[in-house]
Amino acid sequence: MNQIINTIAGIGDMVLLVARSFSYIKTLPRQFPRFVDQCFNIGYKTMPIVTILCFFIGAALAQQSGYSMQNFGAKQFIGALVGLSLARELGPVMVAILVAGRVGSAITAELASMKVYQEVDALVTMNIPPERILVLPRIAAILVMMPVLTMIANLCGWFGGALICQYTPSISVDSQSYFAVLARFTHPKDIIDSLLKAEVFGLVVITICCYIGLNTKGGPREIGASLTKAVVLSLICILVLDTIINAILI
Amino acid sequence: MSSPQTATPFTGKTVGITVSHLTKKFEQTTVLHDINFEVKPGEIFCLMGPSGSGKTVILKHIVGLETPTSGSVHIGDYDASDPETRAKIHMAFVFQAGALFNSLSVYDNLALYPREHALGTEAQIRERVMYALSILSLEKAVNRMPSELSGGMKKRVAIARALVMEPQLLLYDEPTAELDPILSATISEIIATLREHTAVTSLVVTHDRALALSIADRVAIIMDGRIRTVGVPADIRNTNDPAIENFMNPVIDPKNPRFKQLEKDNE
């Protein structure tokens, strides 16, 4: 029973954290350098891993589906399968997982160490709300960078699939037909849904990571524990939310 | 020692602190029992006591990082537990470990407060930061990162950061802890000089007897979460209370070590 109450209280506190952060939205123009710095950390530094991973996910998807689909003469539809799978599911989910693992963990570690070494308390005593300078720029950056990363993930996956289809002799679907089928079956709504999902996942991951980081108590050992907790909780939330959003959007 | 009533060159009137019937419980443990004392405007007030006696918890109540279980803490006319108080009263807290922002240079550590509160142009902020650094003779450290500073320099940077806030109330948590005797004396001199320069009200939590008795206007002794006595340094020096005397002048007796006594007490 206590665990249920604590979970509900935790969700409430996270909502309050986001609400308090957004209440300082007017200060964002003054915090532009901080916002750009976070965009660089969240977006630019995550881009290489997103590119590589999604390229090979697209490639593997094309390989596996090509192998199965040619058995019943449907290999010309590989473009549709790869296009839709990436846009509707794998693109936003993989980006969110990568962001949770690479960016979320770094944010939790940074905020947790700031909390443990009293830097957060120092901000409070200076009448500088931590939500304003530590949380808001990160939320703003993730909301800007998640759609960008997801679009890059989708494109890289699609190109990975196209290359495999073109150069695998057993599949041999040329890029032109691959992209023609992809464009026919992947509608703008699928892309919009993909970006919408990414925004929700990004906001949830950053909120969880900031909340857990800012509520760390104890010493260096607890920093590690907070980091693990933040990443695990983020991953669970991404997958649960994915199912819920799918049910709403389909 | 005189207690100036107005702050110069820093802005704002100095303020006093009133702690009334302050009690604090953490779950089942009561760490502060009905604490009462008053710090007058412009005064240097030292709070002394053994480790774990609740000194830092009192400081955290004054600065608003903790809320009382019962009783109240007032800074001037404002309730310390109200977050709005921090906007009305300029108070600065020098943390025991400095609590410098490790990702920022010394300059940016000091400039953070005026920048975030939009207290002038960058040139004015620079002037303000350099003035605070000059008081603490830290001009050469301006571009260094906190990780490149010694313990004593970190403490001085933390004090300089507090000065940039132009505080009406300056709270020090163990300012001489982990410092050698010369550096401790330097920090004590800095605290006394700052009061002379700025008329700031200073509350110093310490177990450094030399610091407390040399610079304080008044000293409070706290033991086991209770105020044992409040008085001028001469009263504390000439006390008849054996517990205070034992705390102020501990005798090292290897034949009858204290930890053995503590073990017996715990049994």
Short mmCIF file of C-alpha atoms in Angstrom, two decimals:
data_model
loop_
_atom_site.label_atom_id
_atom_site.label_comp_id
_atom_site.label_asym_id
_atom_site.label_seq_id
_atom_site.Cartn_x
_atom_site.Cartn_y
_atom_site.Cartn_z
CA MET A 1 0.00 0.00 0.00
CA ASN A 2 2.83 2.36 0.96
CA GLN A 3 4.53 1.67 -2.37
CA ILE A 4 1.35 2.61 -4.28
CA ILE A 5 1.01 5.86 -2.31
CA ASN A 6 4.71 6.66 -2.89
CA THR A 7 4.34 5.99 -6.63
CA ILE A 8 1.32 8.28 -6.89
CA ALA A 9 3.10 10.95 -4.82
CA GLY A 10 6.17 10.61 -7.06
CA ILE A 11 4.07 11.09 -10.22
CA GLY A 12 2.43 14.13 -8.61
CA ASP A 13 5.83 15.58 -7.71
CA MET A 14 7.07 15.06 -11.27
CA VAL A 15 4.01 16.86 -12.68
CA LEU A 16 4.66 19.70 -10.23
CA LEU A 17 8.32 19.81 -11.26
CA VAL A 18 7.31 20.26 -14.92
CA ALA A 19 4.64 22.83 -14.00
CA ARG A 20 7.09 24.82 -11.85
CA SER A 21 9.69 24.69 -14.62
CA PHE A 22 7.21 25.97 -17.22
CA SER A 23 6.20 28.78 -14.84
CA TYR A 24 9.68 30.26 -15.55
CA ILE A 25 9.22 30.08 -19.33
CA LYS A 26 9.57 33.88 -19.59
CA THR A 27 13.20 33.55 -18.44
CA LEU A 28 14.06 31.24 -21.35
CA PRO A 29 15.26 34.00 -23.74
CA ARG A 30 17.69 35.12 -20.99
CA GLN A 31 18.84 31.51 -20.66
CA PHE A 32 19.47 31.10 -24.39
CA PRO A 33 23.16 30.06 -24.00
CA ARG A 34 22.12 27.39 -21.48
CA PHE A 35 19.38 26.19 -23.87
CA VAL A 36 21.84 26.00 -26.79
CA ASP A 37 24.29 24.09 -24.62
CA GLN A 38 21.59 21.55 -23.75
CA CYS A 39 20.53 21.27 -27.42
CA PHE A 40 24.18 20.53 -28.24
CA ASN A 41 24.38 17.84 -25.53
CA ILE A 42 21.01 16.27 -26.21
CA GLY A 43 20.87 16.65 -29.99
CA TYR A 44 24.26 16.97 -31.61
CA LYS A 45 26.10 14.55 -29.33
CA THR A 46 23.36 11.90 -29.64
CA MET A 47 23.12 12.21 -33.43
CA PRO A 48 26.02 9.85 -34.35
CA ILE A 49 24.69 6.94 -32.28
CA VAL A 50 21.13 7.54 -33.52
CA THR A 51 22.37 7.58 -37.12
CA ILE A 52 24.40 4.39 -36.80
CA LEU A 53 21.82 2.46 -34.80
CA CYS A 54 18.80 3.34 -36.90
CA PHE A 55 20.66 2.78 -40.16
CA PHE A 56 21.40 -0.79 -39.11
CA ILE A 57 17.92 -1.33 -37.66
CA GLY A 58 16.46 -0.35 -41.05
CA ALA A 59 18.98 -2.61 -42.76
CA ALA A 60 18.23 -5.58 -40.49
CA LEU A 61 14.50 -5.04 -40.85
CA ALA A 62 14.80 -5.06 -44.65
CA GLN A 63 17.01 -8.15 -44.56
CA GLN A 64 14.71 -10.17 -42.31
CA SER A 65 11.46 -9.07 -43.93
CA GLY A 66 12.95 -9.55 -47.41
CA TYR A 67 13.90 -13.11 -46.51
CA SER A 68 10.35 -13.90 -45.33
CA MET A 69 8.37 -11.83 -47.83
CA GLN A 70 10.02 -13.21 -50.95
CA ASN A 71 8.67 -16.65 -50.00
CA PHE A 72 5.16 -15.46 -50.74
CA GLY A 73 6.04 -12.98 -53.49
CA ALA A 74 5.56 -9.79 -51.50
CA LYS A 75 9.13 -8.50 -51.48
CA GLN A 76 8.14 -5.35 -53.41
CA PHE A 77 6.34 -4.25 -50.21
CA ILE A 78 9.52 -4.21 -48.11
CA GLY A 79 9.61 -0.41 -48.48
CA ALA A 80 6.16 -0.13 -46.91
CA LEU A 81 7.10 -2.43 -44.02
CA VAL A 82 10.38 -0.67 -43.25
CA GLY A 83 8.85 2.80 -43.72
CA LEU A 84 5.89 2.21 -41.46
CA SER A 85 7.77 0.19 -38.83
CA LEU A 86 10.35 2.91 -38.41
CA ALA A 87 7.98 5.87 -38.56
CA ARG A 88 5.27 4.47 -36.35
CA GLU A 89 7.31 2.49 -33.87
CA LEU A 90 11.04 1.94 -34.07
CA GLY A 91 12.18 5.49 -34.84
CA PRO A 92 10.68 7.27 -31.83
CA VAL A 93 11.14 4.33 -29.46
CA MET A 94 14.79 3.75 -30.37
CA VAL A 95 15.58 7.47 -30.12
CA ALA A 96 13.85 7.66 -26.74
CA ILE A 97 15.79 4.63 -25.48
CA LEU A 98 19.06 6.13 -26.70
CA VAL A 99 18.23 9.50 -25.13
CA ALA A 100 17.35 7.80 -21.83
CA GLY A 101 20.60 5.84 -21.84
CA ARG A 102 22.97 8.53 -23.07
CA VAL A 103 21.43 11.87 -22.09
CA GLY A 104 19.08 10.90 -19.24
CA SER A 105 21.77 9.05 -17.33
CA ALA A 106 24.19 11.99 -17.72
CA ILE A 107 21.54 14.45 -16.52
CA THR A 108 20.67 12.32 -13.48
CA ALA A 109 24.33 11.91 -12.58
CA GLU A 110 24.98 15.66 -12.92
CA LEU A 111 21.94 16.77 -10.93
CA ALA A 112 22.41 14.06 -8.29
CA SER A 113 26.01 15.08 -7.69
CA MET A 114 24.93 18.74 -7.54
CA LYS A 115 22.35 17.76 -4.93
CA VAL A 116 24.71 15.59 -2.88
CA TYR A 117 27.47 18.23 -2.91
CA GLN A 118 24.96 20.95 -1.87
CA GLU A 119 25.17 22.93 -5.13
CA VAL A 120 21.37 22.71 -5.41
CA ASP A 121 21.02 23.98 -1.83
CA ALA A 122 23.38 26.83 -2.73
CA LEU A 123 21.06 27.78 -5.61
CA VAL A 124 18.05 27.76 -3.27
CA THR A 125 19.82 30.01 -0.76
CA MET A 126 20.65 32.39 -3.63
CA ASN A 127 16.93 32.55 -4.43
CA ILE A 128 17.60 30.92 -7.81
CA PRO A 129 14.99 28.16 -8.27
CA PRO A 130 16.76 24.99 -9.51
CA GLU A 131 13.77 24.30 -11.79
CA ARG A 132 14.50 27.54 -13.62
CA ILE A 133 18.13 26.99 -14.52
CA LEU A 134 18.55 23.23 -14.23
CA VAL A 135 15.26 21.79 -15.52
CA LEU A 136 13.64 24.30 -17.87
CA PRO A 137 16.54 24.57 -20.39
CA ARG A 138 16.71 20.77 -20.54
CA ILE A 139 12.97 20.38 -21.13
CA ALA A 140 13.03 23.08 -23.83
CA ALA A 141 16.05 21.46 -25.49
CA ILE A 142 14.53 17.98 -25.49
CA LEU A 143 11.26 19.29 -26.97
CA VAL A 144 13.23 20.89 -29.80
CA MET A 145 15.70 18.06 -30.38
CA MET A 146 13.47 14.95 -30.12
CA PRO A 147 11.61 15.58 -33.43
CA VAL A 148 14.92 16.35 -35.15
CA LEU A 149 16.55 13.16 -33.85
CA THR A 150 13.47 11.09 -34.69
CA MET A 151 13.36 12.41 -38.26
CA ILE A 152 17.07 11.60 -38.65
CA ALA A 153 16.42 8.13 -37.21
CA ASN A 154 13.57 7.51 -39.65
CA LEU A 155 15.58 8.69 -42.66
CA CYS A 156 18.66 6.68 -41.69
CA GLY A 157 16.55 3.55 -41.17
CA TRP A 158 14.83 4.02 -44.50
CA PHE A 159 18.18 4.45 -46.27
CA GLY A 160 19.61 1.42 -44.49
CA GLY A 161 16.68 -0.64 -45.74
CA ALA A 162 17.07 0.76 -49.26
CA LEU A 163 20.75 -0.17 -49.43
CA ILE A 164 20.08 -3.74 -48.29
CA CYS A 165 17.23 -4.13 -50.79
CA GLN A 166 19.40 -2.81 -53.61
CA TYR A 167 22.58 -4.78 -52.92
CA THR A 168 21.36 -8.07 -51.44
CA PRO A 169 21.08 -10.45 -54.39
CA SER A 170 18.34 -12.57 -52.82
CA ILE A 171 16.13 -9.45 -52.36
CA SER A 172 17.22 -7.17 -55.25
CA VAL A 173 14.51 -4.52 -54.98
CA ASP A 174 15.90 -1.32 -56.52
CA SER A 175 15.87 1.86 -54.48
CA GLN A 176 13.43 3.60 -56.77
CA SER A 177 10.70 0.96 -56.27
CA TYR A 178 11.58 0.68 -52.55
CA PHE A 179 11.06 4.41 -51.98
CA ALA A 180 8.00 4.53 -54.24
CA VAL A 181 6.27 1.87 -52.12
CA LEU A 182 7.53 3.51 -48.92
CA ALA A 183 6.07 6.87 -50.00
CA ARG A 184 2.77 5.26 -51.06
CA PHE A 185 2.17 3.55 -47.71
CA THR A 186 3.81 5.96 -45.26
CA HIS A 187 1.47 8.92 -44.88
CA PRO A 188 2.22 12.34 -43.37
CA LYS A 189 0.02 11.35 -40.40
CA ASP A 190 2.42 8.48 -39.64
CA ILE A 191 5.31 10.93 -39.53
CA ILE A 192 3.36 13.37 -37.35
CA ASP A 193 2.42 10.53 -34.97
CA SER A 194 6.08 9.53 -34.87
CA LEU A 195 7.16 13.06 -33.89
CA LEU A 196 4.35 13.37 -31.37
CA LYS A 197 5.39 10.13 -29.70
CA ALA A 198 8.99 11.32 -29.62
CA GLU A 199 7.95 14.56 -27.88
CA VAL A 200 6.01 12.65 -25.21
CA PHE A 201 8.86 10.18 -24.64
CA GLY A 202 11.43 12.99 -24.47
CA LEU A 203 9.43 14.99 -21.94
CA VAL A 204 8.84 11.93 -19.76
CA VAL A 205 12.51 10.84 -19.85
CA ILE A 206 13.82 14.31 -18.96
CA THR A 207 11.23 14.74 -16.19
CA ILE A 208 12.08 11.38 -14.62
CA CYS A 209 15.83 11.97 -14.86
CA CYS A 210 15.68 15.52 -13.47
CA TYR A 211 13.30 14.51 -10.68
CA ILE A 212 15.37 11.55 -9.54
CA GLY A 213 18.59 13.57 -9.81
CA LEU A 214 17.24 16.47 -7.78
CA ASN A 215 15.84 14.17 -5.10
CA THR A 216 19.02 12.19 -4.49
CA LYS A 217 20.00 11.98 -0.85
CA GLY A 218 23.17 10.57 0.68
CA GLY A 219 26.61 10.21 -0.86
CA PRO A 220 28.37 9.04 -4.03
CA ARG A 221 26.85 5.56 -3.79
CA GLU A 222 23.35 7.04 -4.03
CA ILE A 223 24.36 8.92 -7.20
CA GLY A 224 24.96 5.56 -8.89
CA ALA A 225 21.72 4.16 -7.50
CA SER A 226 19.78 7.21 -8.76
CA LEU A 227 21.30 6.83 -12.21
CA THR A 228 20.24 3.18 -12.48
CA LYS A 229 16.78 4.00 -11.14
CA ALA A 230 16.31 6.86 -13.61
CA VAL A 231 17.33 4.82 -16.66
CA VAL A 232 15.29 1.75 -15.71
CA LEU A 233 12.19 3.83 -14.91
CA SER A 234 12.59 5.79 -18.15
CA LEU A 235 12.79 2.61 -20.22
CA ILE A 236 9.72 1.12 -18.55
CA CYS A 237 7.77 4.37 -19.03
CA ILE A 238 8.79 4.57 -22.71
CA LEU A 239 7.46 1.08 -23.41
CA VAL A 240 4.26 1.50 -21.36
CA LEU A 241 3.54 4.90 -22.92
CA ASP A 242 4.27 3.48 -26.38
CA THR A 243 1.53 0.91 -25.92
CA ILE A 244 -0.92 3.51 -24.60
CA ILE A 245 -0.15 6.01 -27.40
CA ASN A 246 -0.44 3.25 -30.02
CA ALA A 247 -3.88 2.35 -28.68
CA ILE A 248 -4.93 6.00 -28.93
CA LEU A 249 -3.43 6.74 -32.33
CA ILE A 250 -4.32 3.58 -34.24
CA MET B 1 32.50 45.24 20.05
CA SER B 2 30.24 47.76 18.36
CA SER B 3 27.31 46.67 16.22
CA PRO B 4 26.75 49.03 13.29
CA GLN B 5 23.10 49.31 12.29
CA THR B 6 23.44 50.13 8.59
CA ALA B 7 25.20 48.36 5.80
CA THR B 8 27.84 50.12 3.74
CA PRO B 9 28.93 49.87 0.97
CA PHE B 10 26.49 47.02 0.42
CA THR B 11 22.80 47.75 0.08
CA GLY B 12 20.00 47.03 2.50
CA LYS B 13 19.57 47.32 6.23
CA THR B 14 21.09 44.67 8.42
CA VAL B 15 18.60 42.32 9.98
CA GLY B 16 18.36 40.27 13.12
CA ILE B 17 17.29 36.68 13.65
CA THR B 18 14.77 35.43 16.20
CA VAL B 19 14.56 31.71 16.87
CA SER B 20 11.54 30.88 19.08
CA HIS B 21 10.77 27.46 20.53
CA LEU B 22 12.29 25.74 17.51
CA THR B 23 11.87 21.97 17.58
CA LYS B 24 12.83 19.67 14.74
CA LYS B 25 12.11 15.96 14.38
CA PHE B 26 13.42 13.71 11.63
CA GLU B 27 10.98 10.78 11.72
CA GLN B 28 11.24 9.56 15.33
CA THR B 29 14.46 11.41 16.21
CA THR B 30 14.25 14.87 17.78
CA VAL B 31 17.38 16.79 16.80
CA LEU B 32 16.38 20.23 18.13
CA HIS B 33 14.55 20.72 21.43
CA ASP B 34 12.82 24.07 22.03
CA ILE B 35 15.66 26.28 20.77
CA ASN B 36 15.44 29.99 21.64
CA PHE B 37 17.95 32.72 20.84
CA GLU B 38 18.20 36.07 19.15
CA VAL B 39 20.87 37.51 16.89
CA LYS B 40 20.95 41.30 16.88
CA PRO B 41 21.37 43.29 13.64
CA GLY B 42 25.05 43.72 12.76
CA GLU B 43 26.20 41.22 15.36
CA ILE B 44 28.68 38.36 14.96
CA PHE B 45 26.98 35.48 16.71
CA CYS B 46 28.73 32.13 17.06
CA LEU B 47 26.89 28.89 17.55
CA MET B 48 29.24 26.33 19.08
CA GLY B 49 28.74 22.75 20.04
CA PRO B 50 29.97 19.22 19.54
CA SER B 51 29.49 17.38 16.25
CA GLY B 52 25.92 16.19 15.77
CA SER B 53 24.46 18.66 18.25
CA GLY B 54 22.18 20.28 15.64
CA LYS B 55 24.10 23.44 14.72
CA THR B 56 23.84 23.02 10.96
CA VAL B 57 20.16 22.08 11.22
CA ILE B 58 19.52 25.45 12.89
CA LEU B 59 21.36 27.20 10.04
CA LYS B 60 19.27 25.31 7.49
CA HIS B 61 16.11 26.50 9.24
CA ILE B 62 17.32 30.10 9.10
CA VAL B 63 18.08 29.91 5.41
CA GLY B 64 14.81 28.09 4.68
CA LEU B 65 16.23 24.72 3.64
CA GLU B 66 14.36 23.03 6.51
CA THR B 67 10.96 23.76 8.03
CA PRO B 68 10.40 23.55 11.79
CA THR B 69 8.35 20.74 13.30
CA SER B 70 7.20 23.38 15.79
CA GLY B 71 8.27 26.87 16.74
CA SER B 72 9.44 29.55 14.37
CA VAL B 73 12.45 31.31 12.90
CA HIS B 74 12.12 34.95 11.90
CA ILE B 75 14.59 37.06 9.95
CA GLY B 76 13.67 40.63 10.69
CA ASP B 77 9.89 40.53 10.40
CA TYR B 78 9.79 37.66 7.92
CA ASP B 79 9.18 33.98 8.52
CA ALA B 80 12.31 32.08 7.41
CA SER B 81 10.29 29.08 6.21
CA ASP B 82 8.43 31.23 3.67
CA PRO B 83 10.27 30.98 0.30
CA GLU B 84 9.33 34.63 -0.36
CA THR B 85 11.64 35.67 2.49
CA ARG B 86 14.66 34.84 0.34
CA ALA B 87 13.43 37.41 -2.18
CA LYS B 88 12.96 40.07 0.52
CA ILE B 89 16.11 39.54 2.58
CA HIS B 90 19.54 39.17 1.00
CA MET B 91 21.04 36.27 2.89
CA ALA B 92 24.07 34.29 1.93
CA PHE B 93 25.12 30.88 3.16
CA VAL B 94 28.77 29.80 3.16
CA PHE B 95 28.57 26.01 3.11
CA GLN B 96 31.04 23.86 4.99
CA ALA B 97 32.39 22.31 1.79
CA GLY B 98 32.00 25.55 -0.17
CA ALA B 99 29.30 24.13 -2.49
CA LEU B 100 30.91 25.89 -5.44
CA PHE B 101 29.43 25.04 -8.83
CA ASN B 102 32.04 22.65 -10.17
CA SER B 103 31.13 23.18 -13.81
CA LEU B 104 31.65 26.96 -13.55
CA SER B 105 34.86 28.98 -13.22
CA VAL B 106 35.47 31.09 -10.11
CA TYR B 107 34.28 34.16 -12.03
CA ASP B 108 31.07 32.47 -13.21
CA ASN B 109 30.43 31.11 -9.71
CA LEU B 110 30.43 34.67 -8.42
CA ALA B 111 28.60 36.16 -11.39
CA LEU B 112 25.75 33.64 -11.26
CA TYR B 113 23.70 35.48 -8.64
CA PRO B 114 23.82 38.98 -10.20
CA ARG B 115 23.24 37.52 -13.67
CA GLU B 116 20.24 35.45 -12.62
CA HIS B 117 18.70 38.37 -10.78
CA ALA B 118 19.57 40.77 -13.63
CA LEU B 119 21.51 43.10 -11.32
CA GLY B 120 23.13 45.29 -13.96
CA THR B 121 25.06 45.01 -17.17
CA GLU B 122 27.88 42.50 -17.65
CA ALA B 123 30.40 45.29 -17.04
CA GLN B 124 28.71 46.19 -13.73
CA ILE B 125 28.59 42.54 -12.75
CA ARG B 126 32.28 42.18 -13.56
CA GLU B 127 33.08 45.18 -11.36
CA ARG B 128 31.04 43.70 -8.52
CA VAL B 129 32.67 40.26 -8.87
CA MET B 130 36.19 41.68 -9.03
CA TYR B 131 35.50 43.85 -5.97
CA ALA B 132 34.41 40.79 -3.97
CA LEU B 133 37.44 38.82 -5.18
CA SER B 134 39.76 41.69 -4.26
CA ILE B 135 38.44 41.75 -0.68
CA LEU B 136 39.44 38.09 -0.37
CA SER B 137 42.71 38.55 -2.37
CA LEU B 138 41.51 36.11 -5.01
CA GLU B 139 41.99 38.15 -8.19
CA LYS B 140 44.49 35.65 -9.60
CA ALA B 141 42.04 32.76 -9.23
CA VAL B 142 39.34 34.43 -11.31
CA ASN B 143 39.58 32.07 -14.29
CA ARG B 144 40.32 28.89 -12.39
CA MET B 145 37.89 26.03 -11.92
CA PRO B 146 36.90 24.96 -8.37
CA SER B 147 38.71 21.63 -8.85
CA GLU B 148 41.98 23.56 -9.26
CA LEU B 149 41.65 25.35 -5.89
CA SER B 150 42.99 24.35 -2.49
CA GLY B 151 40.61 23.88 0.45
CA GLY B 152 41.39 27.32 1.86
CA MET B 153 40.88 29.01 -1.51
CA LYS B 154 37.54 27.22 -1.97
CA LYS B 155 36.38 28.62 1.38
CA ARG B 156 37.49 32.12 0.36
CA VAL B 157 35.76 31.82 -3.01
CA ALA B 158 32.61 30.66 -1.20
CA ILE B 159 32.80 33.76 1.03
CA ALA B 160 33.44 35.97 -2.02
CA ARG B 161 30.39 34.44 -3.72
CA ALA B 162 28.37 35.29 -0.63
CA LEU B 163 29.67 38.88 -0.72
CA VAL B 164 28.58 39.36 -4.33
CA MET B 165 25.04 38.86 -3.07
CA GLU B 166 25.46 42.02 -0.95
CA PRO B 167 23.97 40.16 2.00
CA GLN B 168 22.15 41.60 4.95
CA LEU B 169 22.70 38.31 6.71
CA LEU B 170 25.74 36.07 6.29
CA LEU B 171 25.63 32.49 7.56
CA TYR B 172 28.80 30.44 7.87
CA ASP B 173 28.76 26.68 8.36
CA GLU B 174 32.06 25.53 9.87
CA PRO B 175 34.14 28.10 7.95
CA THR B 176 37.44 26.87 9.42
CA ALA B 177 36.81 23.13 9.27
CA GLU B 178 39.64 21.19 7.61
CA LEU B 179 41.90 24.25 7.50
CA ASP B 180 45.33 24.65 9.11
CA PRO B 181 45.65 27.11 12.04
CA ILE B 182 47.01 29.94 9.87
CA LEU B 183 44.19 29.64 7.33
CA SER B 184 41.67 29.36 10.17
CA ALA B 185 42.99 32.61 11.61
CA THR B 186 42.79 34.21 8.15
CA ILE B 187 39.16 33.17 7.75
CA SER B 188 38.38 34.49 11.26
CA GLU B 189 39.96 37.81 10.34
CA ILE B 190 37.97 37.90 7.10
CA ILE B 191 34.69 37.37 8.97
CA ALA B 192 35.53 40.14 11.43
CA THR B 193 36.74 42.50 8.68
CA LEU B 194 33.63 41.93 6.60
CA ARG B 195 31.43 42.96 9.48
CA GLU B 196 33.50 46.12 9.89
CA HIS B 197 33.22 46.85 6.15
CA THR B 198 29.63 45.90 5.53
CA ALA B 199 27.83 45.87 8.89
CA VAL B 200 26.42 42.51 7.88
CA THR B 201 24.81 40.33 10.54
CA SER B 202 26.93 37.17 10.80
CA LEU B 203 25.94 33.83 12.27
CA VAL B 204 28.87 31.45 12.48
CA VAL B 205 28.44 27.78 13.23
CA THR B 206 31.73 26.34 14.41
CA HIS B 207 33.56 24.19 16.89
CA ASP B 208 36.66 26.32 16.50
CA ARG B 209 37.08 27.78 19.97
CA ALA B 210 39.70 30.32 18.89
CA LEU B 211 37.44 31.68 16.16
CA ALA B 212 34.37 31.94 18.35
CA LEU B 213 36.04 33.56 21.33
CA SER B 214 38.10 36.01 19.30
CA ILE B 215 35.57 37.47 16.88
CA ALA B 216 32.10 36.83 18.30
CA ASP B 217 30.01 39.47 20.01
CA ARG B 218 28.05 36.66 21.62
CA VAL B 219 28.33 32.88 21.67
CA ALA B 220 25.67 30.20 22.14
CA ILE B 221 26.62 26.69 23.16
CA ILE B 222 24.37 23.92 21.90
CA MET B 223 24.55 20.33 23.15
CA ASP B 224 22.29 17.41 22.25
CA GLY B 225 19.92 19.72 20.39
CA ARG B 226 19.46 22.07 23.38
CA ILE B 227 20.90 25.54 23.97
CA ARG B 228 23.13 25.21 27.02
CA THR B 229 24.05 28.87 27.40
CA VAL B 230 24.24 32.18 25.55
CA GLY B 231 26.73 34.85 26.54
CA VAL B 232 29.62 37.08 25.61
CA PRO B 233 32.98 35.32 25.04
CA ALA B 234 34.16 36.19 28.57
CA ASP B 235 31.14 34.36 30.07
CA ILE B 236 31.93 31.26 28.02
CA ARG B 237 35.62 31.41 28.90
CA ASN B 238 34.87 31.66 32.66
CA THR B 239 31.98 29.22 32.74
CA ASN B 240 31.32 26.98 35.73
CA ASP B 241 29.30 24.50 33.68
CA PRO B 242 31.43 21.30 33.60
CA ALA B 243 29.95 20.15 30.26
CA ILE B 244 30.88 23.46 28.59
CA GLU B 245 34.25 23.49 30.29
CA ASN B 246 34.91 19.96 29.08
CA PHE B 247 33.88 20.98 25.54
CA MET B 248 35.99 24.14 25.54
CA ASN B 249 39.07 22.62 27.18
CA PRO B 250 39.05 18.89 26.55
CA VAL B 251 41.73 16.98 28.45
CA ILE B 252 43.44 14.23 26.49
CA ASP B 253 43.72 11.22 28.79
CA PRO B 254 44.97 8.07 27.04
CA LYS B 255 44.45 6.03 30.25
CA ASN B 256 40.76 6.86 30.38
CA PRO B 257 39.76 7.47 26.75
CA ARG B 258 36.45 9.16 25.94
CA PHE B 259 35.35 6.56 23.41
CA LYS B 260 35.35 3.94 26.19
CA GLN B 261 33.06 6.22 28.18
CA LEU B 262 30.81 6.60 25.14
CA GLU B 263 30.68 2.81 24.70
CA LYS B 264 29.62 2.46 28.35
CA ASP B 265 26.98 5.18 27.94
CA ASN B 266 25.58 3.45 24.87
CA GLU B 267 25.33 0.15 26.73
#
